[in-house]
Each structure stands twice: as structure tokens, then as C-alpha cells.
Coordinates of C-alpha atoms in Angstrom, one line a residue:
X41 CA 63.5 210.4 203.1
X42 CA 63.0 206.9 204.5
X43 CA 63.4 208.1 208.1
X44 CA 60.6 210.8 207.4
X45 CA 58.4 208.1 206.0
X46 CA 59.2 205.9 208.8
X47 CA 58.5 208.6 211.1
X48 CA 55.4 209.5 210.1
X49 CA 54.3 205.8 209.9
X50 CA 54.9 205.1 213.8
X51 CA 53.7 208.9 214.5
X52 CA 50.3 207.6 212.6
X53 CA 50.9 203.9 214.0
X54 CA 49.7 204.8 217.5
X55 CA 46.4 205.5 216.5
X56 CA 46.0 202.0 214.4
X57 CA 44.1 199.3 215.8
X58 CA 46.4 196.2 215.7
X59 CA 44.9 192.8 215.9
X60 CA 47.6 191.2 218.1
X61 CA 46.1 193.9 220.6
X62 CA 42.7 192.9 220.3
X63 CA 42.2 195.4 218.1
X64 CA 43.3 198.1 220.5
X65 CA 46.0 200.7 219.6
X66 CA 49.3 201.0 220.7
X67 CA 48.4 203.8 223.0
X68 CA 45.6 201.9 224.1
X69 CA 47.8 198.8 224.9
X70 CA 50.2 200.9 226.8
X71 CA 48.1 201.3 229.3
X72 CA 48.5 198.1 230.8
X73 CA 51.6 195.4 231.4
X74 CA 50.2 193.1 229.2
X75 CA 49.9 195.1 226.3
X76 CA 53.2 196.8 226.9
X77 CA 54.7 193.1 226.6
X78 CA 53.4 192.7 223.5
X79 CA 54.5 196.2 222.4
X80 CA 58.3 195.8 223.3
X81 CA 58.1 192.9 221.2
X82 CA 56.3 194.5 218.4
X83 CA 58.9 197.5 218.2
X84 CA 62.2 195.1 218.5
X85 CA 60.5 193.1 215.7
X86 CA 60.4 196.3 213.7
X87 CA 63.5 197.5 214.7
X88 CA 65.3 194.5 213.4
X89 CA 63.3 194.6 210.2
X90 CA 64.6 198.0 209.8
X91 CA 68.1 197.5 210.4
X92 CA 67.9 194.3 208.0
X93 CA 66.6 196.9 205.7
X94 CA 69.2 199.1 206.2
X95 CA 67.5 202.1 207.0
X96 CA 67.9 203.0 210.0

């Protein structure tokens, strides 16, 4: 159930403006090297919040 959840957070996360974007979305930020900078480090943040969570 937790990796469902999860799932369907990052699904819906895409499509969520994110301040450390300047309020752009992740797909919006993706489309340039800047923004994908900040998004590697986003995800490996949340990947090690997950793992210290123990759900992954």
C-alpha cells in the first residue's frame, strides 16, 4: 500500500508547482539543465527519505 501511495504521489508530483523551481513543475523544469540539476537532487533527497523510512 505505501508504494501505491507513493506512486501515485510522484505520478501527481509532476504537475505540482515547486517553489525551489520558481514555481514551475517538475516537467516544466525538465526542460532545461538547470532545472534538471535541481531535480536530480530533489529525487535523491526523496529517495533517501524513503529508504530511511523504510519503504522502499
Amino acid at each position: 500500500m505505501i508504494k501505491e501511495s507513493l506512486k501515485k504521489y510522484y505520478e501527481d508530483w509532476l504537475d505540482m508547482p515547486i517553489q525551489v523551481l520558481d514555481g514551475k513543475t517538475p516537467r516544466e523544469g525538465a526542460k532545461t539543465a538547470e532545472g534538471r540539476e535541481i531535480l536530480e537532487l530533489l529525487l535523491l533527497d526523496h529517495l533517501d527519505y524513503i529508504k530511511e523510512a523504510g519503504a522502499s
